[in-house]
């Protein structure tokens, strides 16, 4: 469970004046929930995600991550797949395990299982620059899953992909979520993506960055093509879109 | 990399090495023709055959291996030591802005000071033996590697460092498994400059003092008007330089295979 209490972030502006990147946010994310944060650029959605990840310190407020007994509770998928260019796909996926002291054989077994899960069989030995954008991002997701963190944070992970690849990746992500029961916090600027994937959607707006509304998306699971024909799916999208204006 | 901008060229009939060799053979022939035509005295310009003879004499007497080995050993040892020192210092400076601010002035001063001017001082401080030569080589190798290391480490993408934080890597793991490999292409640029300097430094050190090495062979040959021997020593220096360059290039090709 992730508890965010009155967390805010203030940067120094170009003339040294304080700029509110994020006005105080309160949010509780129960374990196993798929939560999306949707908003225009500059609304602080990435800042909020990076605060949860520990990559930024909040200017104020309190963040609690209840994940007892886990050395590395967080998996992070960046907007660009941050693969190490000298490592093969397999070695990239194994990297967290290698650096975490997991025995070689066990790490290999895990990496091979994940390669299969994200559909990269046959590309185990390929270097990142030999993979397509979608394949690279799948490898990055597999790497984030390799050490089985209870929380997966994703910062517009499919933003750079074409629509077809993106749709397929969304379905794969839902499958992974169903299989692993992880808490997922997913940042996007696409209302469709947010409505399709999530249990709950946080709509944010910019200047100053703030939470505009929070919605429970109670569309039935498992989701698929039928979801996209559901009138309520379109209602959710219309609501988010209206709130983003 | 250079491969990416390769321009399609006409199909070659012969491998490039043949062209290189043809050029060298042409120069040697022109050299022989000139010596024969002008009847140049051997102490001014010896014939190619005389230089070959001097080389053969050196090889037979064993002096070739002794002097070449001495110089080569100093170059390798100084290069390794200078590269390690340059990398370590570069790492510290790249990580500590305060230290860099303090040391920026002194480093600029040392870097721009012609090391050749310091060479006699090294002899006074470290004697006529190997130490002063190594110190000279290290001082020449250190700065290019140091600067390249700083540039390389500064260029490590922010998100790679953030990945290291998410994965809770130790400082050592981050350095060895993320930062060093990321910075390696730049470090190799510094190493290549350093390697050329190392050969220059080794020869220079032997000119000034000592009884061994290709540099000493040169001063001996020139002082005794053994011009064929001088030519032979110069050729050996060239061969040494090429050997160092080629091995460094092989190491780079092997370590940076992922870049191609």
Coordinates of C-alpha atoms in Angstrom, one line a residue, chain A residues 50 53-55 71-76 78 82 84-86 95-96 98-99 127 129 143 147, chain B residues 158-163 165-169 173 177-182 255 257-260:
Chain A
X50 CA 9.1 10.2 -9.2
X53 CA 9.8 6.2 -6.7
X54 CA 12.2 8.1 -4.4
X55 CA 13.8 9.9 -7.3
X71 CA 14.9 -5.0 -0.4
X72 CA 13.8 -3.3 -3.6
X73 CA 10.1 -2.6 -3.4
X74 CA 9.8 -0.6 -6.6
X75 CA 10.1 -1.4 -10.3
X76 CA 10.3 1.7 -12.5
X78 CA 10.9 5.0 -17.8
X82 CA 16.7 2.7 -20.3
X84 CA 22.3 -0.8 -21.0
X85 CA 23.5 -0.8 -24.6
X86 CA 26.4 -3.2 -24.1
X95 CA 20.8 -7.1 -14.5
X96 CA 18.8 -6.4 -11.3
X98 CA 23.0 -10.1 -11.0
X99 CA 23.5 -6.9 -8.9
X127 CA 21.7 -6.0 -28.2
X129 CA 20.0 -1.3 -30.8
X143 CA 13.7 -6.1 -16.3
X147 CA 13.2 -8.9 -9.1
Chain B
X158 CA 20.5 10.9 -16.1
X159 CA 18.0 8.0 -16.4
X160 CA 20.8 5.4 -16.2
X161 CA 21.8 6.9 -12.9
X162 CA 18.1 6.9 -11.8
X163 CA 17.9 3.2 -12.8
X165 CA 19.0 4.3 -7.7
X166 CA 15.8 2.4 -8.3
X167 CA 17.8 -0.9 -8.2
X168 CA 19.6 0.3 -5.1
X169 CA 23.0 -0.4 -6.6
X173 CA 28.3 -1.5 -8.6
X177 CA 28.4 -1.8 -14.1
X178 CA 26.8 1.5 -15.3
X179 CA 29.1 4.5 -15.3
X180 CA 32.4 3.0 -16.5
X181 CA 31.0 1.1 -19.5
X182 CA 28.9 4.2 -20.4
X255 CA 35.5 -3.8 -25.3
X257 CA 31.9 -4.2 -29.7
X258 CA 28.4 -3.1 -28.8
X259 CA 29.0 0.3 -30.4
X260 CA 29.3 -1.1 -33.9

